PDB file of N, CA, C and O in Angstrom:
ATOM      1  N   UNK O  52       2.331  36.683 -23.363  1.00  0.00           N
ATOM      2  CA  UNK O  52       1.161  37.450 -22.707  1.00  0.00           C
ATOM      3  C   UNK O  52       1.685  37.105 -20.981  1.00  0.00           C
ATOM      4  O   UNK O  52       2.246  36.003 -20.666  1.00  0.00           O
ATOM      5  N   UNK O  53       1.814  38.308 -20.456  1.00  0.00           N
ATOM      6  CA  UNK O  53       1.843  38.202 -18.923  1.00  0.00           C
ATOM      7  C   UNK O  53       0.494  38.458 -18.281  1.00  0.00           C
ATOM      8  O   UNK O  53       0.147  39.367 -18.608  1.00  0.00           O
ATOM      9  N   UNK O  54       1.119  38.272 -16.642  1.00  0.00           N
ATOM     10  CA  UNK O  54       0.040  38.552 -15.677  1.00  0.00           C
ATOM     11  C   UNK O  54       0.693  39.074 -14.775  1.00  0.00           C
ATOM     12  O   UNK O  54       1.803  38.690 -14.163  1.00  0.00           O
ATOM     13  N   UNK O  55       0.072  39.807 -13.677  1.00  0.00           N
ATOM     14  CA  UNK O  55       0.280  40.362 -12.339  1.00  0.00           C
ATOM     15  C   UNK O  55      -0.938  39.894 -11.375  1.00  0.00           C
ATOM     16  O   UNK O  55      -1.712  39.882 -11.862  1.00  0.00           O
ATOM     17  N   UNK O  56      -0.214  39.134 -10.597  1.00  0.00           N
ATOM     18  CA  UNK O  56      -0.987  38.307  -9.529  1.00  0.00           C
ATOM     19  C   UNK O  56      -0.667  38.860  -8.192  1.00  0.00           C
ATOM     20  O   UNK O  56       0.260  39.106  -7.677  1.00  0.00           O
ATOM     21  N   UNK O  57      -1.895  39.507  -7.541  1.00  0.00           N
ATOM     22  CA  UNK O  57      -1.871  39.791  -6.225  1.00  0.00           C
ATOM     23  C   UNK O  57      -2.026  38.860  -5.118  1.00  0.00           C
ATOM     24  O   UNK O  57      -3.647  38.341  -5.413  1.00  0.00           O
ATOM     25  N   UNK O  58      -1.606  38.735  -4.397  1.00  0.00           N
ATOM     26  CA  UNK O  58      -1.701  37.534  -3.239  1.00  0.00           C
ATOM     27  C   UNK O  58      -3.019  38.278  -1.857  1.00  0.00           C
ATOM     28  O   UNK O  58      -2.957  39.632  -2.256  1.00  0.00           O
ATOM     29  N   UNK O  59      -3.511  37.458  -1.595  1.00  0.00           N
ATOM     30  CA  UNK O  59      -4.199  38.053  -0.156  1.00  0.00           C
ATOM     31  C   UNK O  59      -3.614  39.411   0.843  1.00  0.00           C
ATOM     32  O   UNK O  59      -4.437  39.992   1.380  1.00  0.00           O
ATOM     33  N   UNK O  60      -2.433  38.978   1.046  1.00  0.00           N
ATOM     34  CA  UNK O  60      -1.278  40.178   1.878  1.00  0.00           C
ATOM     35  C   UNK O  60      -1.361  40.990   1.031  1.00  0.00           C
ATOM     36  O   UNK O  60      -0.856  41.871   1.745  1.00  0.00           O
ATOM     37  N   UNK O  61      -1.644  41.318   0.003  1.00  0.00           N
ATOM     38  CA  UNK O  61      -1.291  42.628  -1.012  1.00  0.00           C
ATOM     39  C   UNK O  61       0.013  42.615  -1.523  1.00  0.00           C
ATOM     40  O   UNK O  61       0.427  43.227  -2.553  1.00  0.00           O
ATOM     41  N   UNK O  62       0.910  41.387  -1.327  1.00  0.00           N
ATOM     42  CA  UNK O  62       2.131  41.414  -2.513  1.00  0.00           C
ATOM     43  C   UNK O  62       1.874  41.142  -3.901  1.00  0.00           C
ATOM     44  O   UNK O  62       0.642  40.044  -4.258  1.00  0.00           O
ATOM     45  N   UNK O  63       2.578  41.249  -4.810  1.00  0.00           N
ATOM     46  CA  UNK O  63       1.931  40.842  -6.067  1.00  0.00           C
ATOM     47  C   UNK O  63       3.703  40.361  -6.780  1.00  0.00           C
ATOM     48  O   UNK O  63       4.708  40.497  -6.332  1.00  0.00           O
ATOM     49  N   UNK O  64       3.133  39.797  -7.810  1.00  0.00           N
ATOM     50  CA  UNK O  64       4.412  39.181  -8.903  1.00  0.00           C
ATOM     51  C   UNK O  64       3.714  39.102  -9.823  1.00  0.00           C
ATOM     52  O   UNK O  64       2.735  39.166 -10.395  1.00  0.00           O
ATOM     53  N   UNK O  65       5.117  38.980 -11.020  1.00  0.00           N
ATOM     54  CA  UNK O  65       4.585  38.909 -12.442  1.00  0.00           C
ATOM     55  C   UNK O  65       5.167  37.231 -12.964  1.00  0.00           C
ATOM     56  O   UNK O  65       6.282  36.981 -12.699  1.00  0.00           O
ATOM     57  N   UNK O  66       4.323  37.208 -13.916  1.00  0.00           N
ATOM     58  CA  UNK O  66       4.388  35.607 -14.234  1.00  0.00           C
ATOM     59  C   UNK O  66       3.996  35.714 -15.788  1.00  0.00           C
ATOM     60  O   UNK O  66       3.274  36.428 -16.408  1.00  0.00           O
ATOM     61  N   UNK O  67       4.604  34.532 -16.521  1.00  0.00           N
ATOM     62  CA  UNK O  67       4.501  34.919 -18.431  1.00  0.00           C
ATOM     63  C   UNK O  67       3.407  33.606 -18.275  1.00  0.00           C
ATOM     64  O   UNK O  67       3.457  32.351 -17.478  1.00  0.00           O
ATOM     65  N   UNK O  68       2.373  33.609 -19.307  1.00  0.00           N
ATOM     66  CA  UNK O  68       1.039  32.849 -19.336  1.00  0.00           C
ATOM     67  C   UNK O  68       1.952  31.542 -20.209  1.00  0.00           C
ATOM     68  O   UNK O  68       2.410  32.056 -21.173  1.00  0.00           O
ATOM     69  N   UNK O  69       1.681  30.576 -19.794  1.00  0.00           N
ATOM     70  CA  UNK O  69       2.116  29.300 -20.905  1.00  0.00           C
ATOM     71  C   UNK O  69       0.746  28.772 -21.107  1.00  0.00           C
ATOM     72  O   UNK O  69       0.690  28.483 -22.409  1.00  0.00           O
ATOM     73  N   UNK O  70      -0.493  28.544 -20.054  1.00  0.00           N
ATOM     74  CA  UNK O  70      -1.773  28.203 -20.865  1.00  0.00           C
ATOM     75  C   UNK O  70      -2.844  28.726 -20.040  1.00  0.00           C
ATOM     76  O   UNK O  70      -2.423  28.981 -19.008  1.00  0.00           O
ATOM     77  N   UNK O  71      -3.734  28.780 -20.548  1.00  0.00           N
ATOM     78  CA  UNK O  71      -5.270  29.456 -20.159  1.00  0.00           C
ATOM     79  C   UNK O  71      -5.840  28.119 -20.247  1.00  0.00           C
ATOM     80  O   UNK O  71      -6.484  27.704 -21.479  1.00  0.00           O
ATOM     81  N   UNK O  72      -6.927  27.836 -19.175  1.00  0.00           N
ATOM     82  CA  UNK O  72      -7.899  26.834 -19.033  1.00  0.00           C
ATOM     83  C   UNK O  72      -9.365  27.582 -19.140  1.00  0.00           C
ATOM     84  O   UNK O  72      -9.322  28.507 -18.225  1.00  0.00           O
ATOM     85  N   UNK O  73      -9.945  27.076 -20.023  1.00  0.00           N
ATOM     86  CA  UNK O  73     -11.547  28.026 -19.516  1.00  0.00           C
ATOM     87  C   UNK O  73     -12.427  27.108 -18.890  1.00  0.00           C
ATOM     88  O   UNK O  73     -12.110  25.882 -18.409  1.00  0.00           O
ATOM     89  N   UNK O  74     -13.727  27.866 -18.379  1.00  0.00           N
ATOM     90  CA  UNK O  74     -14.630  27.187 -17.715  1.00  0.00           C
ATOM     91  C   UNK O  74     -15.481  26.124 -18.391  1.00  0.00           C
ATOM     92  O   UNK O  74     -15.307  25.935 -19.536  1.00  0.00           O
ATOM     93  N   UNK O  75     -16.375  25.606 -17.359  1.00  0.00           N
ATOM     94  CA  UNK O  75     -16.767  24.166 -18.066  1.00  0.00           C
ATOM     95  C   UNK O  75     -17.883  24.503 -18.817  1.00  0.00           C
ATOM     96  O   UNK O  75     -18.848  24.367 -19.564  1.00  0.00           O
ATOM     97  N   UNK O  76     -18.702  25.764 -18.274  1.00  0.00           N
ATOM     98  CA  UNK O  76     -19.923  26.294 -18.865  1.00  0.00           C
ATOM     99  C   UNK O  76     -19.900  27.347 -19.936  1.00  0.00           C
ATOM    100  O   UNK O  76     -20.785  27.258 -20.970  1.00  0.00           O
ATOM    101  N   UNK O  77     -18.326  28.208 -19.898  1.00  0.00           N
ATOM    102  CA  UNK O  77     -18.323  28.833 -21.044  1.00  0.00           C
ATOM    103  C   UNK O  77     -16.743  28.789 -21.262  1.00  0.00           C
ATOM    104  O   UNK O  77     -16.170  29.614 -20.331  1.00  0.00           O
ATOM    105  N   UNK O  78     -16.194  28.069 -22.088  1.00  0.00           N
ATOM    106  CA  UNK O  78     -14.639  27.876 -22.163  1.00  0.00           C
ATOM    107  C   UNK O  78     -13.881  29.149 -22.445  1.00  0.00           C
ATOM    108  O   UNK O  78     -12.364  29.318 -22.617  1.00  0.00           O
ATOM    109  N   UNK O  79     -14.518  30.295 -23.130  1.00  0.00           N
ATOM    110  CA  UNK O  79     -13.551  31.312 -23.189  1.00  0.00           C
ATOM    111  C   UNK O  79     -13.648  32.435 -22.071  1.00  0.00           C
ATOM    112  O   UNK O  79     -12.888  33.483 -22.310  1.00  0.00           O
ATOM    113  N   UNK O  80     -14.373  31.861 -20.949  1.00  0.00           N
ATOM    114  CA  UNK O  80     -13.855  32.451 -19.838  1.00  0.00           C
ATOM    115  C   UNK O  80     -12.868  32.198 -19.198  1.00  0.00           C
ATOM    116  O   UNK O  80     -12.798  30.827 -18.694  1.00  0.00           O
ATOM    117  N   UNK O  81     -11.865  32.578 -19.071  1.00  0.00           N
ATOM    118  CA  UNK O  81     -10.573  32.017 -18.293  1.00  0.00           C
ATOM    119  C   UNK O  81     -10.730  31.592 -16.906  1.00  0.00           C
ATOM    120  O   UNK O  81     -11.138  32.672 -16.099  1.00  0.00           O
ATOM    121  N   UNK O  82     -10.528  30.620 -16.067  1.00  0.00           N
ATOM    122  CA  UNK O  82     -10.885  30.120 -14.996  1.00  0.00           C
ATOM    123  C   UNK O  82      -9.576  29.672 -14.390  1.00  0.00           C
ATOM    124  O   UNK O  82      -9.241  30.024 -12.927  1.00  0.00           O
ATOM    125  N   UNK O  83      -8.234  29.153 -15.119  1.00  0.00           N
ATOM    126  CA  UNK O  83      -7.056  29.100 -14.551  1.00  0.00           C
ATOM    127  C   UNK O  83      -6.054  29.088 -15.321  1.00  0.00           C
ATOM    128  O   UNK O  83      -6.230  29.490 -16.544  1.00  0.00           O
ATOM    129  N   UNK O  84      -4.915  29.570 -15.106  1.00  0.00           N
ATOM    130  CA  UNK O  84      -3.669  30.118 -15.659  1.00  0.00           C
ATOM    131  C   UNK O  84      -2.591  29.319 -15.396  1.00  0.00           C
ATOM    132  O   UNK O  84      -2.210  29.078 -13.915  1.00  0.00           O
ATOM    133  N   UNK O  85      -1.926  28.634 -16.635  1.00  0.00           N
ATOM    134  CA  UNK O  85      -0.749  27.979 -15.897  1.00  0.00           C
ATOM    135  C   UNK O  85       0.112  28.961 -16.244  1.00  0.00           C
ATOM    136  O   UNK O  85       0.573  29.453 -17.265  1.00  0.00           O
ATOM    137  N   UNK O  86       1.205  29.061 -15.037  1.00  0.00           N
ATOM    138  CA  UNK O  86       2.309  30.355 -15.469  1.00  0.00           C
ATOM    139  C   UNK O  86       3.718  29.702 -14.734  1.00  0.00           C
ATOM    140  O   UNK O  86       3.930  28.992 -14.179  1.00  0.00           O
ATOM    141  N   UNK O  87       4.440  30.857 -15.552  1.00  0.00           N
ATOM    142  CA  UNK O  87       5.927  30.492 -14.992  1.00  0.00           C
ATOM    143  C   UNK O  87       6.444  31.798 -14.646  1.00  0.00           C
ATOM    144  O   UNK O  87       6.483  32.934 -15.286  1.00  0.00           O
ATOM    145  N   UNK O  88       6.740  31.834 -13.267  1.00  0.00           N
ATOM    146  CA  UNK O  88       6.996  32.952 -12.403  1.00  0.00           C
ATOM    147  C   UNK O  88       8.542  33.560 -13.247  1.00  0.00           C
ATOM    148  O   UNK O  88       9.408  33.083 -13.335  1.00  0.00           O
ATOM    149  N   UNK O  89       8.029  35.067 -13.500  1.00  0.00           N
ATOM    150  CA  UNK O  89       9.427  35.749 -13.658  1.00  0.00           C
ATOM    151  C   UNK O  89      10.594  35.581 -12.986  1.00  0.00           C
ATOM    152  O   UNK O  89      11.785  35.505 -13.726  1.00  0.00           O
ATOM    153  N   UNK O  90      10.593  35.740 -11.937  1.00  0.00           N
ATOM    154  CA  UNK O  90      11.994  35.974 -10.986  1.00  0.00           C
ATOM    155  C   UNK O  90      12.629  34.736 -10.981  1.00  0.00           C
ATOM    156  O   UNK O  90      13.489  34.538 -11.004  1.00  0.00           O
ATOM    157  N   UNK O  91      11.430  33.436 -10.363  1.00  0.00           N
ATOM    158  CA  UNK O  91      12.152  31.975 -10.152  1.00  0.00           C
ATOM    159  C   UNK O  91      12.052  31.013 -11.027  1.00  0.00           C
ATOM    160  O   UNK O  91      13.083  29.981 -10.881  1.00  0.00           O
ATOM    161  N   UNK O  92      10.976  31.446 -12.013  1.00  0.00           N
ATOM    162  CA  UNK O  92      11.071  30.379 -13.211  1.00  0.00           C
ATOM    163  C   UNK O  92       9.931  29.313 -13.052  1.00  0.00           C
ATOM    164  O   UNK O  92       9.771  28.216 -13.632  1.00  0.00           O
ATOM    165  N   UNK O  93       9.600  29.277 -11.639  1.00  0.00           N
ATOM    166  CA  UNK O  93       8.879  28.303 -11.104  1.00  0.00           C
ATOM    167  C   UNK O  93       7.137  27.926 -12.066  1.00  0.00           C
ATOM    168  O   UNK O  93       6.873  29.022 -12.127  1.00  0.00           O
ATOM    169  N   UNK O  94       6.845  27.075 -12.428  1.00  0.00           N
ATOM    170  CA  UNK O  94       5.583  26.904 -13.413  1.00  0.00           C
ATOM    171  C   UNK O  94       4.483  25.967 -12.086  1.00  0.00           C
ATOM    172  O   UNK O  94       4.577  25.269 -11.654  1.00  0.00           O
ATOM    173  N   UNK O  95       3.594  27.037 -12.256  1.00  0.00           N
ATOM    174  CA  UNK O  95       2.128  26.686 -11.162  1.00  0.00           C
ATOM    175  C   UNK O  95       0.973  26.821 -12.057  1.00  0.00           C
ATOM    176  O   UNK O  95       1.040  27.487 -12.800  1.00  0.00           O
ATOM    177  N   UNK O  96       0.175  26.529 -11.319  1.00  0.00           N
ATOM    178  CA  UNK O  96      -1.549  26.775 -11.977  1.00  0.00           C
ATOM    179  C   UNK O  96      -1.859  27.719 -10.660  1.00  0.00           C
ATOM    180  O   UNK O  96      -1.888  27.515  -9.971  1.00  0.00           O
ATOM    181  N   UNK O  97      -2.356  28.842 -11.248  1.00  0.00           N
ATOM    182  CA  UNK O  97      -3.401  29.837 -10.273  1.00  0.00           C
ATOM    183  C   UNK O  97      -4.570  30.229 -10.907  1.00  0.00           C
ATOM    184  O   UNK O  97      -5.154  30.079 -12.172  1.00  0.00           O
ATOM    185  N   UNK O  98      -5.394  30.309  -9.956  1.00  0.00           N
ATOM    186  CA  UNK O  98      -6.827  30.800 -10.144  1.00  0.00           C
ATOM    187  C   UNK O  98      -6.786  32.024 -10.886  1.00  0.00           C
ATOM    188  O   UNK O  98      -6.265  33.090 -10.573  1.00  0.00           O
ATOM    189  N   UNK O  99      -7.849  32.245 -11.626  1.00  0.00           N
ATOM    190  CA  UNK O  99      -7.947  33.542 -12.263  1.00  0.00           C
ATOM    191  C   UNK O  99      -8.443  34.778 -11.573  1.00  0.00           C
ATOM    192  O   UNK O  99      -8.210  35.719 -11.942  1.00  0.00           O
ATOM    193  N   UNK O 100      -8.900  34.696 -10.417  1.00  0.00           N
ATOM    194  CA  UNK O 100      -9.702  35.395  -9.256  1.00  0.00           C
ATOM    195  C   UNK O 100      -7.979  36.050  -8.680  1.00  0.00           C
ATOM    196  O   UNK O 100      -8.290  37.386  -8.276  1.00  0.00           O
ATOM    197  N   UNK O 101      -7.005  35.490  -8.836  1.00  0.00           N
ATOM    198  CA  UNK O 101      -5.918  36.125  -8.060  1.00  0.00           C
ATOM    199  C   UNK O 101      -5.015  37.119  -9.164  1.00  0.00           C
ATOM    200  O   UNK O 101      -4.440  37.931  -8.873  1.00  0.00           O
ATOM    201  N   UNK O 102      -5.772  36.935 -10.399  1.00  0.00           N
ATOM    202  CA  UNK O 102      -4.878  37.899 -11.489  1.00  0.00           C
ATOM    203  C   UNK O 102      -5.513  39.191 -11.704  1.00  0.00           C
ATOM    204  O   UNK O 102      -6.729  39.439 -11.541  1.00  0.00           O
ATOM    205  N   UNK O 103      -4.608  40.343 -11.337  1.00  0.00           N
ATOM    206  CA  UNK O 103      -4.953  41.580 -11.345  1.00  0.00           C
ATOM    207  C   UNK O 103      -5.083  42.173 -12.873  1.00  0.00           C
ATOM    208  O   UNK O 103      -5.506  43.587 -12.962  1.00  0.00           O
ATOM    209  N   UNK O 104      -4.050  42.032 -13.447  1.00  0.00           N
ATOM    210  CA  UNK O 104      -3.588  42.925 -14.623  1.00  0.00           C
ATOM    211  C   UNK O 104      -3.278  41.835 -15.502  1.00  0.00           C
ATOM    212  O   UNK O 104      -2.292  40.918 -15.280  1.00  0.00           O
ATOM    213  N   UNK O 105      -3.931  41.887 -16.988  1.00  0.00           N
ATOM    214  CA  UNK O 105      -2.992  41.297 -18.189  1.00  0.00           C
ATOM    215  C   UNK O 105      -2.491  41.677 -18.852  1.00  0.00           C
ATOM    216  O   UNK O 105      -2.887  43.057 -19.336  1.00  0.00           O
ATOM    217  N   UNK O 106      -1.154  41.743 -19.427  1.00  0.00           N
ATOM    218  CA  UNK O 106      -0.224  42.498 -19.940  1.00  0.00           C
ATOM    219  C   UNK O 106      -0.055  41.891 -21.427  1.00  0.00           C
ATOM    220  O   UNK O 106       0.480  40.743 -21.510  1.00  0.00           O
ATOM    221  N   UNK O 107      -0.948  42.144 -22.338  1.00  0.00           N
ATOM    222  CA  UNK O 107      -0.668  41.580 -24.122  1.00  0.00           C
ATOM    223  C   UNK O 107       0.846  41.789 -24.607  1.00  0.00           C
ATOM    224  O   UNK O 107       1.152  42.515 -24.281  1.00  0.00           O
ATOM    225  N   UNK O 108       1.101  40.726 -25.158  1.00  0.00           N
ATOM    226  CA  UNK O 108       2.386  40.842 -26.262  1.00  0.00           C
ATOM    227  C   UNK O 108       2.002  42.010 -27.238  1.00  0.00           C
ATOM    228  O   UNK O 108       1.331  41.968 -27.755  1.00  0.00           O
ATOM    229  N   UNK O 109       3.009  42.699 -27.377  1.00  0.00           N
ATOM    230  CA  UNK O 109       3.329  43.941 -28.325  1.00  0.00           C
ATOM    231  C   UNK O 109       3.730  43.277 -29.641  1.00  0.00           C
ATOM    232  O   UNK O 109       4.473  42.842 -29.652  1.00  0.00           O
TER     233      UNK O 109
END
């Protein structure tokens, strides 16, 4: 699965999802994503609020 992340400046980037972390009250609701940036390969955690699109694998 890949996601599109939009910053507060309006810049966007695409990343591959490595791990999805659920919330404490409802584990089925994603709160954090561990992603690898498609362009640079940098792995980091992002808040689910920054994700604007989720592209499922086909």
